[in-house]
Amino acid sequence: MKLNITTILRGAGFAVAVVALASSAYVIETGNVGVKKTLGDIDTEEVGPGVHFKLPLVTSIEEYSAKENQIDLENLTPKASDNLSLRDFDVTVYYTVRPDKIADLRIKYALPPSWNGAGALLPVYELVRKQARSAAYESVARVPSLELHKRRPQLETDIQASVQQSLDQADPDAINVSRVIIRSVRTDPSVEKSIQQAVAAEKQLEAKKVQVDIAKKDAEIEIARAKGIAESNRIINDSLTPEYLQHELHEAMMKFAENGAGSVVIPANMGNVQMLLPAEPLGKNSPQHVGQ
């Protein structure tokens, strides 16, 4: 009987040892860091990825994401600069925290943990969420409701810069806001209709501008063509000197003579052109009469 009790005790002790050993080992996934808490005190030195051991029942481990995290802000109703409230404004903020700053921030901001859905906590989640929400309201308040859709990229930039500035003032070089995406902008139905009308009018205006540009180009082409014709006529007129006309008249009379023409009639407007007739007869077919 004594032997049986000893065996049982040894078995129980072995089982306790196995449980204790198992509970003392833990694994930090790649891309995460661990923060140790022993009897309520937080260790300022983070634990990196890999297998580690801790004191059972005394030390607990909080595993935080050191990767890019996202915060979804949904159903916000900020007011635009014209005092019209949006029906829905959804924003997603992406941020990262320096791995060696997570424990310090955990101590500084005693905020409730938030899970990322993958087994790790999101560091300073509530801090970044509050700053992002405030920045979203402030940024929208500077833009008229009719321009919100067109200025979405600028709003994203403004929100990101505002959140980053606020975080840097409190904790320099600890938290980085990597990007901001506005997923939905819905204004009042009457405003939406006005926006659609404004977009349609803008498209019509763009079409009219294109038509005007085409008309201007057509006019420029016609002007250039007219200038070319005028320049060509000027060159021709400048080339019609008395000597040139006299030469052409002489050539024409020679042709008449070769063809057996008996007379040549000179138009009245050629009266100022001096005719140079050959000294010798042109032949048996030379002109018999020259008149004006």
GROMACS .gro file of C-alpha atoms in nm:
model
  292
    1MET     CA    1   0.000   0.000   0.000
    2LYS     CA    2   0.286   0.228   0.084
    3LEU     CA    3   0.443   0.151  -0.249
    4ASN     CA    4   0.127   0.240  -0.431
    5ILE     CA    5   0.099   0.578  -0.258
    6THR     CA    6   0.460   0.658  -0.342
    7THR     CA    7   0.403   0.568  -0.702
    8ILE     CA    8   0.094   0.782  -0.718
    9LEU     CA    9   0.274   1.077  -0.563
   10ARG     CA   10   0.560   1.043  -0.804
   11GLY     CA   11   0.320   1.026  -1.096
   12ALA     CA   12   0.133   1.328  -0.973
   13GLY     CA   13   0.456   1.518  -0.925
   14PHE     CA   14   0.569   1.430  -1.275
   15ALA     CA   15   0.237   1.544  -1.417
   16VAL     CA   16   0.262   1.874  -1.230
   17ALA     CA   17   0.614   1.921  -1.362
   18VAL     CA   18   0.499   1.857  -1.717
   19VAL     CA   19   0.212   2.103  -1.681
   20ALA     CA   20   0.442   2.360  -1.524
   21LEU     CA   21   0.696   2.320  -1.802
   22ALA     CA   22   0.428   2.346  -2.066
   23SER     CA   23   0.277   2.656  -1.907
   24SER     CA   24   0.618   2.820  -1.881
   25ALA     CA   25   0.691   2.793  -2.254
   26TYR     CA   26   0.541   3.033  -2.505
   27VAL     CA   27   0.593   3.134  -2.869
   28ILE     CA   28   0.598   3.484  -3.020
   29GLU     CA   29   0.502   3.481  -3.386
   30THR     CA   30   0.709   3.649  -3.656
   31GLY     CA   31   0.612   4.014  -3.691
   32ASN     CA   32   0.498   4.038  -3.328
   33VAL     CA   33   0.664   4.122  -2.997
   34GLY     CA   34   0.582   4.012  -2.646
   35VAL     CA   35   0.542   4.227  -2.335
   36LYS     CA   36   0.599   4.048  -2.003
   37LYS     CA   37   0.399   4.129  -1.692
   38THR     CA   38   0.521   3.981  -1.363
   39LEU     CA   39   0.298   4.024  -1.060
   40GLY     CA   40   0.143   4.330  -1.224
   41ASP     CA   41   0.473   4.494  -1.322
   42ILE     CA   42   0.541   4.543  -1.696
   43ASP     CA   43   0.890   4.471  -1.823
   44THR     CA   44   1.015   4.753  -2.047
   45GLU     CA   45   1.217   4.512  -2.260
   46GLU     CA   46   1.016   4.353  -2.539
   47VAL     CA   47   1.040   3.984  -2.624
   48GLY     CA   48   1.117   3.907  -2.988
   49PRO     CA   49   0.979   3.628  -3.209
   50GLY     CA   50   1.059   3.269  -3.117
   51VAL     CA   51   1.020   3.023  -2.827
   52HIS     CA   52   1.063   3.162  -2.473
   53PHE     CA   53   1.003   3.058  -2.112
   54LYS     CA   54   0.838   3.235  -1.821
   55LEU     CA   55   0.755   3.173  -1.459
   56PRO     CA   56   0.429   2.977  -1.443
   57LEU     CA   57   0.139   3.147  -1.270
   58VAL     CA   58   0.359   3.449  -1.198
   59THR     CA   59   0.446   3.596  -1.536
   60SER     CA   60   0.197   3.661  -1.816
   61ILE     CA   61   0.269   3.755  -2.176
   62GLU     CA   62   0.086   4.001  -2.399
   63GLU     CA   63   0.163   3.953  -2.768
   64TYR     CA   64   0.140   4.269  -2.980
   65SER     CA   65   0.146   4.315  -3.354
   66ALA     CA   66   0.456   4.495  -3.480
   67LYS     CA   67   0.330   4.482  -3.840
   68GLU     CA   68   0.111   4.734  -4.020
   69ASN     CA   69  -0.223   4.755  -3.841
   70GLN     CA   70  -0.548   4.906  -3.954
   71ILE     CA   71  -0.825   5.097  -3.781
   72ASP     CA   72  -1.165   5.120  -3.948
   73LEU     CA   73  -1.369   5.428  -3.864
   74GLU     CA   74  -1.725   5.381  -3.984
   75ASN     CA   75  -2.051   5.573  -3.987
   76LEU     CA   76  -1.890   5.906  -3.904
   77THR     CA   77  -2.112   6.212  -3.958
   78PRO     CA   78  -1.882   6.515  -3.978
   79LYS     CA   79  -2.002   6.856  -4.097
   80ALA     CA   80  -1.863   7.019  -4.409
   81SER     CA   81  -1.760   7.384  -4.420
   82ASP     CA   82  -2.113   7.482  -4.536
   83ASN     CA   83  -2.250   7.327  -4.213
   84LEU     CA   84  -2.412   7.029  -4.390
   85SER     CA   85  -2.363   6.695  -4.214
   86LEU     CA   86  -2.254   6.388  -4.404
   87ARG     CA   87  -2.475   6.082  -4.387
   88ASP     CA   88  -2.178   5.846  -4.385
   89PHE     CA   89  -1.803   5.889  -4.383
   90ASP     CA   90  -1.586   5.575  -4.360
   91VAL     CA   91  -1.209   5.592  -4.318
   92THR     CA   92  -0.938   5.330  -4.272
   93VAL     CA   93  -0.611   5.432  -4.106
   94TYR     CA   94  -0.299   5.215  -4.137
   95TYR     CA   95  -0.020   5.252  -3.882
   96THR     CA   96   0.285   5.078  -3.738
   97VAL     CA   97   0.457   5.103  -3.400
   98ARG     CA   98   0.829   5.064  -3.349
   99PRO     CA   99   0.881   4.721  -3.187
  100ASP     CA  100   1.118   4.860  -2.924
  101LYS     CA  101   0.861   5.122  -2.820
  102ILE     CA  102   0.562   4.895  -2.764
  103ALA     CA  103   0.634   4.815  -2.397
  104ASP     CA  104   0.696   5.180  -2.312
  105LEU     CA  105   0.372   5.284  -2.483
  106ARG     CA  106   0.188   5.005  -2.302
  107ILE     CA  107   0.305   5.150  -1.972
  108LYS     CA  108   0.237   5.511  -2.067
  109TYR     CA  109  -0.112   5.452  -2.207
  110ALA     CA  110  -0.298   5.210  -1.981
  111LEU     CA  111  -0.561   5.147  -2.245
  112PRO     CA  112  -0.767   4.831  -2.285
  113PRO     CA  113  -0.617   4.587  -2.538
  114SER     CA  114  -0.767   4.543  -2.882
  115TRP     CA  115  -0.732   4.224  -3.082
  116ASN     CA  116  -0.646   4.221  -3.451
  117GLY     CA  117  -0.835   3.899  -3.511
  118ALA     CA  118  -0.515   3.698  -3.563
  119GLY     CA  119  -0.423   3.629  -3.201
  120ALA     CA  120  -0.221   3.947  -3.138
  121LEU     CA  121  -0.304   4.275  -2.969
  122LEU     CA  122  -0.298   4.610  -3.150
  123PRO     CA  123  -0.062   4.852  -2.974
  124VAL     CA  124  -0.203   5.197  -2.881
  125TYR     CA  125  -0.514   5.115  -3.084
  126GLU     CA  126  -0.744   5.347  -2.889
  127LEU     CA  127  -0.494   5.633  -2.901
  128VAL     CA  128  -0.458   5.621  -3.279
  129ARG     CA  129  -0.834   5.570  -3.327
  130LYS     CA  130  -0.922   5.881  -3.127
  131GLN     CA  131  -0.664   6.093  -3.308
  132ALA     CA  132  -0.783   5.968  -3.647
  133ARG     CA  133  -1.148   6.035  -3.568
  134SER     CA  134  -1.072   6.388  -3.458
  135ALA     CA  135  -0.857   6.452  -3.767
  136ALA     CA  136  -1.136   6.324  -3.994
  137TYR     CA  137  -1.390   6.567  -3.850
  138GLU     CA  138  -1.148   6.860  -3.866
  139SER     CA  139  -1.044   6.789  -4.226
  140VAL     CA  140  -1.401   6.756  -4.354
  141ALA     CA  141  -1.498   7.080  -4.178
  142ARG     CA  142  -1.260   7.272  -4.409
  143VAL     CA  143  -1.421   7.152  -4.735
  144PRO     CA  144  -1.761   7.246  -4.887
  145SER     CA  145  -1.996   6.950  -4.921
  146LEU     CA  146  -2.014   6.987  -5.301
  147GLU     CA  147  -1.636   6.943  -5.328
  148LEU     CA  148  -1.586   6.648  -5.093
  149HIS     CA  149  -1.595   6.387  -5.371
  150LYS     CA  150  -1.344   6.572  -5.586
  151ARG     CA  151  -1.106   6.643  -5.298
  152ARG     CA  152  -1.097   6.293  -5.151
  153PRO     CA  153  -0.720   6.244  -5.216
  154GLN     CA  154  -0.647   6.576  -5.046
  155LEU     CA  155  -0.866   6.478  -4.750
  156GLU     CA  156  -0.672   6.152  -4.712
  157THR     CA  157  -0.345   6.344  -4.711
  158ASP     CA  158  -0.475   6.599  -4.461
  159ILE     CA  159  -0.604   6.334  -4.220
  160GLN     CA  160  -0.278   6.139  -4.237
  161ALA     CA  161  -0.067   6.450  -4.174
  162SER     CA  162  -0.289   6.565  -3.887
  163VAL     CA  163  -0.280   6.228  -3.708
  164GLN     CA  164   0.095   6.195  -3.758
  165GLN     CA  165   0.158   6.542  -3.619
  166SER     CA  166  -0.049   6.475  -3.308
  167LEU     CA  167   0.122   6.142  -3.240
  168ASP     CA  168   0.470   6.287  -3.293
  169GLN     CA  169   0.406   6.564  -3.045
  170ALA     CA  170   0.334   6.312  -2.769
  171ASP     CA  171   0.567   6.027  -2.874
  172PRO     CA  172   0.825   6.130  -3.135
  173ASP     CA  173   0.942   5.858  -3.373
  174ALA     CA  174   0.730   5.589  -3.207
  175ILE     CA  175   0.417   5.559  -3.422
  176ASN     CA  176   0.401   5.594  -3.799
  177VAL     CA  177   0.078   5.654  -3.990
  178SER     CA  178   0.156   5.483  -4.321
  179ARG     CA  179  -0.160   5.568  -4.515
  180VAL     CA  180  -0.524   5.674  -4.494
  181ILE     CA  181  -0.802   5.556  -4.724
  182ILE     CA  182  -1.148   5.713  -4.741
  183ARG     CA  183  -1.380   5.426  -4.827
  184SER     CA  184  -1.714   5.607  -4.837
  185VAL     CA  185  -1.838   5.965  -4.863
  186ARG     CA  186  -2.217   6.001  -4.857
  187THR     CA  187  -2.379   6.340  -4.823
  188ASP     CA  188  -2.744   6.444  -4.792
  189PRO     CA  189  -2.960   6.328  -5.089
  190SER     CA  190  -3.021   6.687  -5.198
  191VAL     CA  191  -2.648   6.751  -5.194
  192GLU     CA  192  -2.586   6.430  -5.388
  193LYS     CA  193  -2.827   6.551  -5.656
  194SER     CA  194  -2.652   6.888  -5.668
  195ILE     CA  195  -2.319   6.710  -5.704
  196GLN     CA  196  -2.451   6.505  -5.995
  197GLN     CA  197  -2.584   6.817  -6.164
  198ALA     CA  198  -2.255   6.996  -6.108
  199VAL     CA  199  -2.062   6.704  -6.258
  200ALA     CA  200  -2.294   6.696  -6.560
  201ALA     CA  201  -2.256   7.071  -6.611
  202GLU     CA  202  -1.881   7.040  -6.583
  203LYS     CA  203  -1.877   6.767  -6.848
  204GLN     CA  204  -2.086   6.985  -7.079
  205LEU     CA  205  -1.850   7.274  -7.022
  206GLU     CA  206  -1.552   7.055  -7.107
  207ALA     CA  207  -1.727   6.945  -7.429
  208LYS     CA  208  -1.797   7.309  -7.523
  209LYS     CA  209  -1.434   7.400  -7.461
  210VAL     CA  210  -1.327   7.121  -7.694
  211GLN     CA  211  -1.567   7.250  -7.961
  212VAL     CA  212  -1.429   7.602  -7.919
  213ASP     CA  213  -1.075   7.473  -7.952
  214ILE     CA  214  -1.168   7.287  -8.270
  215ALA     CA  215  -1.332   7.601  -8.415
  216LYS     CA  216  -1.021   7.804  -8.331
  217LYS     CA  217  -0.799   7.551  -8.505
  218ASP     CA  218  -1.026   7.551  -8.813
  219ALA     CA  219  -1.012   7.931  -8.822
  220GLU     CA  220  -0.631   7.924  -8.792
  221ILE     CA  221  -0.613   7.681  -9.082
  222GLU     CA  222  -0.835   7.903  -9.299
  223ILE     CA  223  -0.629   8.211  -9.210
  224ALA     CA  224  -0.308   8.028  -9.294
  225ARG     CA  225  -0.457   7.911  -9.625
  226ALA     CA  226  -0.572   8.266  -9.712
  227LYS     CA  227  -0.229   8.405  -9.622
  228GLY     CA  228  -0.068   8.147  -9.848
  229ILE     CA  229  -0.293   8.236 -10.140
  230ALA     CA  230  -0.231   8.608 -10.087
  231GLU     CA  231   0.143   8.555 -10.070
  232SER     CA  232   0.132   8.347 -10.388
  233ASN     CA  233  -0.062   8.619 -10.570
  234ARG     CA  234   0.183   8.882 -10.447
  235ILE     CA  235   0.476   8.683 -10.581
  236ILE     CA  236   0.302   8.640 -10.916
  237ASN     CA  237   0.215   9.012 -10.939
  238ASP     CA  238   0.568   9.112 -10.847
  239SER     CA  239   0.702   8.888 -11.123
  240LEU     CA  240   0.482   9.049 -11.397
  241THR     CA  241   0.732   9.322 -11.492
  242PRO     CA  242   0.705   9.511 -11.828
  243GLU     CA  243   1.010   9.326 -11.954
  244TYR     CA  244   0.855   8.988 -11.868
  245LEU     CA  245   0.525   9.083 -12.039
  246GLN     CA  246   0.715   9.209 -12.343
  247HIS     CA  247   0.900   8.879 -12.361
  248GLU     CA  248   0.577   8.681 -12.338
  249LEU     CA  249   0.415   8.899 -12.610
  250HIS     CA  250   0.713   8.845 -12.837
  251GLU     CA  251   0.692   8.469 -12.782
  252ALA     CA  252   0.319   8.473 -12.862
  253MET     CA  253   0.372   8.664 -13.188
  254MET     CA  254   0.638   8.418 -13.292
  255LYS     CA  255   0.389   8.137 -13.235
  256PHE     CA  256   0.130   8.321 -13.443
  257ALA     CA  257   0.385   8.363 -13.720
  258GLU     CA  258   0.477   7.995 -13.712
  259ASN     CA  259   0.108   7.897 -13.732
  260GLY     CA  260   0.040   8.115 -14.033
  261ALA     CA  261  -0.168   8.376 -13.855
  262GLY     CA  262  -0.240   8.678 -14.074
  263SER     CA  263  -0.308   8.932 -13.801
  264VAL     CA  264  -0.253   8.984 -13.431
  265VAL     CA  265  -0.485   9.173 -13.200
  266ILE     CA  266  -0.326   9.321 -12.891
  267PRO     CA  267  -0.570   9.377 -12.598
  268ALA     CA  268  -0.619   9.733 -12.484
  269ASN     CA  269  -0.466   9.666 -12.142
  270MET     CA  270  -0.138   9.572 -12.310
  271GLY     CA  271  -0.093   9.918 -12.452
  272ASN     CA  272   0.180  10.012 -12.208
  273VAL     CA  273   0.397   9.721 -12.320
  274GLN     CA  274   0.651   9.817 -12.584
  275MET     CA  275   0.670   9.575 -12.872
  276LEU     CA  276   1.010   9.485 -13.007
  277LEU     CA  277   0.956   9.357 -13.360
  278PRO     CA  278   1.238   9.182 -13.545
  279ALA     CA  279   1.423   9.392 -13.803
  280GLU     CA  280   1.392   9.117 -14.064
  281PRO     CA  281   1.059   8.984 -14.190
  282LEU     CA  282   0.932   8.687 -14.000
  283GLY     CA  283   0.887   8.491 -14.319
  284LYS     CA  284   0.612   8.418 -14.563
  285ASN     CA  285   0.374   8.368 -14.276
  286SER     CA  286   0.461   8.691 -14.091
  287PRO     CA  287   0.171   8.899 -13.953
  288GLN     CA  288   0.025   9.145 -14.199
  289HIS     CA  289  -0.139   9.376 -13.948
  290VAL     CA  290  -0.082   9.472 -13.587
  291GLY     CA  291  -0.355   9.669 -13.415
  292GLN     CA  292  -0.480   9.764 -13.075
   0.00000   0.00000   0.00000
